[in-house]
PDB file of C-alpha atoms in Angstrom:
ATOM      1  CA  UNK A   1      21.466 -19.065   0.914  1.00  0.00           C
ATOM      2  CA  UNK A   2      22.032 -22.813   0.911  1.00  0.00           C
ATOM      3  CA  UNK A   3      24.632 -25.441   0.071  1.00  0.00           C
ATOM      4  CA  UNK A   4      24.995 -29.192  -0.052  1.00  0.00           C
ATOM      5  CA  UNK A   5      27.083 -30.943   2.580  1.00  0.00           C
ATOM      6  CA  UNK A   6      30.476 -32.244   1.462  1.00  0.00           C
ATOM      7  CA  UNK A   7      29.433 -35.628   2.809  1.00  0.00           C
ATOM      8  CA  UNK A   8      27.028 -35.987  -0.129  1.00  0.00           C
ATOM      9  CA  UNK A   9      29.916 -35.773  -2.603  1.00  0.00           C
ATOM     10  CA  UNK A  10      32.077 -38.118  -0.548  1.00  0.00           C
ATOM     11  CA  UNK A  11      29.179 -40.574  -0.533  1.00  0.00           C
ATOM     12  CA  UNK A  12      28.756 -40.255  -4.317  1.00  0.00           C
ATOM     13  CA  UNK A  13      32.460 -40.942  -4.889  1.00  0.00           C
ATOM     14  CA  UNK A  14      32.430 -43.897  -2.518  1.00  0.00           C
ATOM     15  CA  UNK A  15      29.360 -45.237  -4.347  1.00  0.00           C
ATOM     16  CA  UNK A  16      31.474 -45.636  -7.500  1.00  0.00           C
ATOM     17  CA  UNK A  17      33.988 -47.931  -5.788  1.00  0.00           C
ATOM     18  CA  UNK A  18      31.741 -49.193  -3.007  1.00  0.00           C
ATOM     19  CA  UNK A  19      34.348 -47.946  -0.529  1.00  0.00           C
ATOM     20  CA  UNK A  20      31.985 -46.827   2.208  1.00  0.00           C
ATOM     21  CA  UNK A  21      34.015 -48.690   4.835  1.00  0.00           C
ATOM     22  CA  UNK A  22      36.934 -46.298   4.136  1.00  0.00           C
ATOM     23  CA  UNK A  23      34.897 -43.225   5.047  1.00  0.00           C
ATOM     24  CA  UNK A  24      35.714 -41.207   8.118  1.00  0.00           C
ATOM     25  CA  UNK A  25      32.242 -39.618   8.068  1.00  0.00           C
ATOM     26  CA  UNK A  26      33.234 -36.257   6.574  1.00  0.00           C
ATOM     27  CA  UNK A  27      36.652 -36.068   8.154  1.00  0.00           C
ATOM     28  CA  UNK A  28      40.056 -35.472   6.611  1.00  0.00           C
ATOM     29  CA  UNK A  29      40.017 -38.726   4.595  1.00  0.00           C
ATOM     30  CA  UNK A  30      36.711 -37.846   2.935  1.00  0.00           C
ATOM     31  CA  UNK A  31      37.786 -34.252   2.244  1.00  0.00           C
ATOM     32  CA  UNK A  32      41.037 -35.452   0.695  1.00  0.00           C
ATOM     33  CA  UNK A  33      39.092 -37.983  -1.397  1.00  0.00           C
ATOM     34  CA  UNK A  34      36.821 -35.264  -2.785  1.00  0.00           C
ATOM     35  CA  UNK A  35      39.803 -33.098  -3.706  1.00  0.00           C
ATOM     36  CA  UNK A  36      41.771 -36.000  -5.181  1.00  0.00           C
ATOM     37  CA  UNK A  37      38.950 -37.404  -7.292  1.00  0.00           C
ATOM     38  CA  UNK A  38      37.197 -34.144  -8.194  1.00  0.00           C
ATOM     39  CA  UNK A  39      40.167 -31.851  -8.730  1.00  0.00           C
ATOM     40  CA  UNK A  40      43.429 -33.803  -9.068  1.00  0.00           C
ATOM     41  CA  UNK A  41      42.108 -36.735 -11.127  1.00  0.00           C
ATOM     42  CA  UNK A  42      39.544 -34.477 -12.892  1.00  0.00           C
ATOM     43  CA  UNK A  43      36.558 -36.755 -12.260  1.00  0.00           C
ATOM     44  CA  UNK A  44      34.748 -33.491 -11.717  1.00  0.00           C
ATOM     45  CA  UNK A  45      31.315 -34.941 -12.454  1.00  0.00           C
ATOM     46  CA  UNK A  46      31.394 -36.060  -8.816  1.00  0.00           C
ATOM     47  CA  UNK A  47      31.433 -32.365  -7.840  1.00  0.00           C
ATOM     48  CA  UNK A  48      28.038 -31.908  -9.476  1.00  0.00           C
ATOM     49  CA  UNK A  49      26.513 -33.310  -6.284  1.00  0.00           C
ATOM     50  CA  UNK A  50      27.593 -30.142  -4.477  1.00  0.00           C
ATOM     51  CA  UNK A  51      25.077 -27.371  -5.128  1.00  0.00           C
ATOM     52  CA  UNK A  52      25.178 -23.735  -4.011  1.00  0.00           C
ATOM     53  CA  UNK A  53      22.404 -21.152  -4.031  1.00  0.00           C
ATOM     54  CA  UNK A  54      23.291 -17.442  -3.881  1.00  0.00           C
ATOM     55  CA  UNK A  55      21.141 -14.326  -3.621  1.00  0.00           C
ATOM     56  CA  UNK A  56      22.839 -11.758  -5.865  1.00  0.00           C
ATOM     57  CA  UNK A  57      21.743  -8.134  -5.478  1.00  0.00           C
ATOM     58  CA  UNK A  58      22.605  -4.892  -7.251  1.00  0.00           C
ATOM     59  CA  UNK A  59      24.147  -6.243 -10.455  1.00  0.00           C
ATOM     60  CA  UNK A  60      23.575  -4.743 -13.874  1.00  0.00           C
ATOM     61  CA  UNK A  61      21.433  -6.316 -16.580  1.00  0.00           C
ATOM     62  CA  UNK A  62      24.675  -6.503 -18.581  1.00  0.00           C
ATOM     63  CA  UNK A  63      26.110  -8.820 -15.899  1.00  0.00           C
ATOM     64  CA  UNK A  64      22.851 -10.785 -15.803  1.00  0.00           C
ATOM     65  CA  UNK A  65      23.288 -11.424 -19.509  1.00  0.00           C
ATOM     66  CA  UNK A  66      26.806 -12.745 -18.876  1.00  0.00           C
ATOM     67  CA  UNK A  67      25.549 -15.009 -16.071  1.00  0.00           C
ATOM     68  CA  UNK A  68      22.934 -16.499 -18.395  1.00  0.00           C
ATOM     69  CA  UNK A  69      25.763 -17.729 -20.614  1.00  0.00           C
ATOM     70  CA  UNK A  70      26.720 -20.244 -17.924  1.00  0.00           C
ATOM     71  CA  UNK A  71      24.153 -22.856 -18.851  1.00  0.00           C
ATOM     72  CA  UNK A  72      24.559 -25.252 -15.950  1.00  0.00           C
ATOM     73  CA  UNK A  73      22.964 -22.897 -13.469  1.00  0.00           C
ATOM     74  CA  UNK A  74      19.426 -21.880 -12.551  1.00  0.00           C
ATOM     75  CA  UNK A  75      18.408 -18.228 -12.417  1.00  0.00           C
ATOM     76  CA  UNK A  76      15.268 -16.655 -10.923  1.00  0.00           C
ATOM     77  CA  UNK A  77      15.470 -12.954 -11.770  1.00  0.00           C
ATOM     78  CA  UNK A  78      13.653  -9.879 -10.476  1.00  0.00           C
ATOM     79  CA  UNK A  79      10.871  -9.176 -12.967  1.00  0.00           C
ATOM     80  CA  UNK A  80      10.964  -5.789 -14.679  1.00  0.00           C
ATOM     81  CA  UNK A  81       7.408  -6.481 -15.771  1.00  0.00           C
ATOM     82  CA  UNK A  82       6.225  -6.189 -12.192  1.00  0.00           C
ATOM     83  CA  UNK A  83       8.825  -3.910 -10.623  1.00  0.00           C
ATOM     84  CA  UNK A  84       9.132  -0.865 -12.904  1.00  0.00           C
ATOM     85  CA  UNK A  85       6.348   0.813 -10.903  1.00  0.00           C
ATOM     86  CA  UNK A  86       8.950   2.025  -8.401  1.00  0.00           C
ATOM     87  CA  UNK A  87      10.794   3.977 -11.114  1.00  0.00           C
ATOM     88  CA  UNK A  88       7.534   5.257 -12.608  1.00  0.00           C
ATOM     89  CA  UNK A  89       6.333   6.568  -9.236  1.00  0.00           C
ATOM     90  CA  UNK A  90       9.628   8.272  -8.286  1.00  0.00           C
ATOM     91  CA  UNK A  91       9.426  12.063  -8.160  1.00  0.00           C
ATOM     92  CA  UNK A  92      13.209  12.522  -8.212  1.00  0.00           C
ATOM     93  CA  UNK A  93      15.256   9.599  -9.474  1.00  0.00           C
ATOM     94  CA  UNK A  94      17.907   8.249  -7.106  1.00  0.00           C
ATOM     95  CA  UNK A  95      20.291   6.992  -9.795  1.00  0.00           C
ATOM     96  CA  UNK A  96      22.373   4.972  -7.307  1.00  0.00           C
ATOM     97  CA  UNK A  97      19.284   2.947  -6.456  1.00  0.00           C
ATOM     98  CA  UNK A  98      18.566   1.988 -10.073  1.00  0.00           C
ATOM     99  CA  UNK A  99      21.921   1.938 -11.873  1.00  0.00           C
ATOM    100  CA  UNK A 100      25.332   0.254 -11.682  1.00  0.00           C
ATOM    101  CA  UNK A 101      27.987   2.853 -12.493  1.00  0.00           C
ATOM    102  CA  UNK A 102      31.121   2.084 -14.481  1.00  0.00           C
ATOM    103  CA  UNK A 103      33.209   5.065 -13.391  1.00  0.00           C
ATOM    104  CA  UNK A 104      33.269   6.325 -16.961  1.00  0.00           C
ATOM    105  CA  UNK A 105      31.516   9.712 -16.869  1.00  0.00           C
ATOM    106  CA  UNK A 106      30.223   9.575 -20.466  1.00  0.00           C
ATOM    107  CA  UNK A 107      28.797   6.061 -20.039  1.00  0.00           C
ATOM    108  CA  UNK A 108      27.313   6.809 -16.621  1.00  0.00           C
ATOM    109  CA  UNK A 109      25.663  10.004 -17.919  1.00  0.00           C
ATOM    110  CA  UNK A 110      24.222   8.094 -20.882  1.00  0.00           C
ATOM    111  CA  UNK A 111      22.741   5.574 -18.416  1.00  0.00           C
ATOM    112  CA  UNK A 112      21.184   8.404 -16.373  1.00  0.00           C
ATOM    113  CA  UNK A 113      19.706   9.928 -19.538  1.00  0.00           C
ATOM    114  CA  UNK A 114      18.300   6.550 -20.572  1.00  0.00           C
ATOM    115  CA  UNK A 115      16.730   6.122 -17.135  1.00  0.00           C
ATOM    116  CA  UNK A 116      15.168   9.605 -17.348  1.00  0.00           C
ATOM    117  CA  UNK A 117      13.712   8.709 -20.769  1.00  0.00           C
ATOM    118  CA  UNK A 118      12.453   5.372 -19.484  1.00  0.00           C
ATOM    119  CA  UNK A 119      10.687   7.064 -16.587  1.00  0.00           C
ATOM    120  CA  UNK A 120       9.070   9.511 -19.021  1.00  0.00           C
ATOM    121  CA  UNK A 121       7.890   6.634 -21.201  1.00  0.00           C
ATOM    122  CA  UNK A 122       6.394   4.895 -18.182  1.00  0.00           C
ATOM    123  CA  UNK A 123       4.656   8.058 -16.961  1.00  0.00           C
ATOM    124  CA  UNK A 124       3.130   8.465 -20.447  1.00  0.00           C
ATOM    125  CA  UNK A 125       1.268   5.200 -20.038  1.00  0.00           C
ATOM    126  CA  UNK A 126       3.463   2.755 -21.974  1.00  0.00           C
ATOM    127  CA  UNK A 127       3.151  -0.717 -20.399  1.00  0.00           C
ATOM    128  CA  UNK A 128       6.087  -2.200 -18.541  1.00  0.00           C
ATOM    129  CA  UNK A 129       6.370  -5.017 -21.076  1.00  0.00           C
ATOM    130  CA  UNK A 130       7.018  -2.536 -23.866  1.00  0.00           C
ATOM    131  CA  UNK A 131       8.896   0.103 -21.810  1.00  0.00           C
ATOM    132  CA  UNK A 132      11.490  -2.386 -20.603  1.00  0.00           C
ATOM    133  CA  UNK A 133      12.980  -2.373 -24.108  1.00  0.00           C
ATOM    134  CA  UNK A 134      14.334   1.074 -23.211  1.00  0.00           C
ATOM    135  CA  UNK A 135      16.145  -0.178 -20.087  1.00  0.00           C
ATOM    136  CA  UNK A 136      19.828   0.699 -19.986  1.00  0.00           C
ATOM    137  CA  UNK A 137      22.160  -2.292 -19.559  1.00  0.00           C
ATOM    138  CA  UNK A 138      23.340  -0.669 -16.313  1.00  0.00           C
ATOM    139  CA  UNK A 139      19.852  -1.017 -14.767  1.00  0.00           C
ATOM    140  CA  UNK A 140      20.152  -2.898 -11.457  1.00  0.00           C
ATOM    141  CA  UNK A 141      18.575  -6.250 -10.953  1.00  0.00           C
ATOM    142  CA  UNK A 142      18.796  -9.169  -8.538  1.00  0.00           C
ATOM    143  CA  UNK A 143      18.410 -12.900  -8.702  1.00  0.00           C
ATOM    144  CA  UNK A 144      18.590 -16.198  -6.922  1.00  0.00           C
ATOM    145  CA  UNK A 145      21.284 -18.295  -8.628  1.00  0.00           C
ATOM    146  CA  UNK A 146      21.877 -22.006  -8.125  1.00  0.00           C
ATOM    147  CA  UNK A 147      24.950 -23.730  -9.506  1.00  0.00           C
ATOM    148  CA  UNK A 148      26.784 -26.989  -8.890  1.00  0.00           C
ATOM    149  CA  UNK A 149      30.441 -27.055  -7.797  1.00  0.00           C
ATOM    150  CA  UNK A 150      31.788 -28.282 -11.125  1.00  0.00           C
ATOM    151  CA  UNK A 151      30.106 -25.415 -12.977  1.00  0.00           C
ATOM    152  CA  UNK A 152      31.076 -22.946 -10.263  1.00  0.00           C
ATOM    153  CA  UNK A 153      34.730 -23.936 -10.684  1.00  0.00           C
ATOM    154  CA  UNK A 154      34.434 -23.264 -14.416  1.00  0.00           C
ATOM    155  CA  UNK A 155      32.668 -19.952 -13.733  1.00  0.00           C
ATOM    156  CA  UNK A 156      35.298 -18.795 -11.241  1.00  0.00           C
ATOM    157  CA  UNK A 157      38.197 -19.768 -13.554  1.00  0.00           C
ATOM    158  CA  UNK A 158      36.728 -17.813 -16.450  1.00  0.00           C
ATOM    159  CA  UNK A 159      35.195 -14.864 -14.647  1.00  0.00           C
ATOM    160  CA  UNK A 160      37.842 -14.058 -12.049  1.00  0.00           C
ATOM    161  CA  UNK A 161      40.358 -13.573 -14.877  1.00  0.00           C
ATOM    162  CA  UNK A 162      41.669 -10.051 -15.481  1.00  0.00           C
ATOM    163  CA  UNK A 163      40.183 -10.110 -18.988  1.00  0.00           C
ATOM    164  CA  UNK A 164      36.664 -10.606 -17.621  1.00  0.00           C
ATOM    165  CA  UNK A 165      34.219  -7.730 -17.192  1.00  0.00           C
ATOM    166  CA  UNK A 166      35.116  -5.793 -14.001  1.00  0.00           C
ATOM    167  CA  UNK A 167      31.670  -6.374 -12.549  1.00  0.00           C
ATOM    168  CA  UNK A 168      32.026 -10.128 -13.199  1.00  0.00           C
ATOM    169  CA  UNK A 169      35.430 -10.206 -11.475  1.00  0.00           C
ATOM    170  CA  UNK A 170      33.891  -8.527  -8.439  1.00  0.00           C
ATOM    171  CA  UNK A 171      30.991 -11.004  -8.402  1.00  0.00           C
ATOM    172  CA  UNK A 172      33.395 -13.969  -8.731  1.00  0.00           C
ATOM    173  CA  UNK A 173      35.331 -12.847  -5.684  1.00  0.00           C
ATOM    174  CA  UNK A 174      32.136 -12.218  -3.713  1.00  0.00           C
ATOM    175  CA  UNK A 175      30.790 -15.675  -4.576  1.00  0.00           C
ATOM    176  CA  UNK A 176      34.026 -17.336  -3.480  1.00  0.00           C
ATOM    177  CA  UNK A 177      34.023 -15.338  -0.236  1.00  0.00           C
ATOM    178  CA  UNK A 178      30.409 -16.391   0.421  1.00  0.00           C
ATOM    179  CA  UNK A 179      31.223 -20.097   0.169  1.00  0.00           C
ATOM    180  CA  UNK A 180      31.276 -22.104   3.371  1.00  0.00           C
ATOM    181  CA  UNK A 181      34.792 -22.142   4.815  1.00  0.00           C
ATOM    182  CA  UNK A 182      35.039 -25.925   4.609  1.00  0.00           C
ATOM    183  CA  UNK A 183      34.220 -25.852   0.857  1.00  0.00           C
ATOM    184  CA  UNK A 184      36.722 -23.187  -0.256  1.00  0.00           C
ATOM    185  CA  UNK A 185      39.609 -25.628  -0.695  1.00  0.00           C
ATOM    186  CA  UNK A 186      37.809 -27.017  -3.757  1.00  0.00           C
ATOM    187  CA  UNK A 187      37.940 -23.631  -5.499  1.00  0.00           C
ATOM    188  CA  UNK A 188      41.415 -22.312  -4.586  1.00  0.00           C
ATOM    189  CA  UNK A 189      42.897 -23.261  -7.974  1.00  0.00           C
ATOM    190  CA  UNK A 190      40.228 -21.261  -9.777  1.00  0.00           C
ATOM    191  CA  UNK A 191      41.966 -17.934  -9.149  1.00  0.00           C
TER     192      UNK A 191
END
C-alpha cells in the first residue's frame, strides 16, 4: 500500500557522519551507501527508517498468529466480532470463501466440519464474541501490516526458509514480490 523512499534512509545514514555533501540525491552512491551500511556493515538500525505497509488477504488465523510473533510490526486485523454475520447468514457455505485449505483431506474436512458447527452456533443466537472461540485455525482473515525494513529482513530470512509453515513461505515470497523494484536489492540475501 505504501513505502518510504530510499532517500530517507540515505539521509539518516548521512546524518550520522554529516556527509550530506557526498549524496547524489538518491542515485547509485546513495543506494550503495544504504546497502553497505545497512547490510554489509550490519548497521541495520538505519534500515528502520524504511517502512512498508501491506494489505494481506486470505490468510488463515494460524498464519495470523505466526505474524503476531514478529513484534516489530503493526497489525490491524479484520474483526471476527463484526464480520461473522456473513457466515451466519449464508444458506449454503462456500468453504473456499471462508477457509484456507492445506491439501490434507482429513485436516480440510475437519475445518469444514468446524465451520458447519460454528455456523450452527451462530444461528442459535450465540454472540460473535463467544462463538469466535469455535473458529477453526484455517478460517480466513485479512489485515493491514506495517513493518520496517530491518524487521522485514529478519522476517523474510526466517519465514522463507523451507522449515517454515508452507503458508508463511508463500506469504514471504508474495511480500518480497510486492516490494518496489528499487528496494528489492536490500532483501536479496534473505532467501
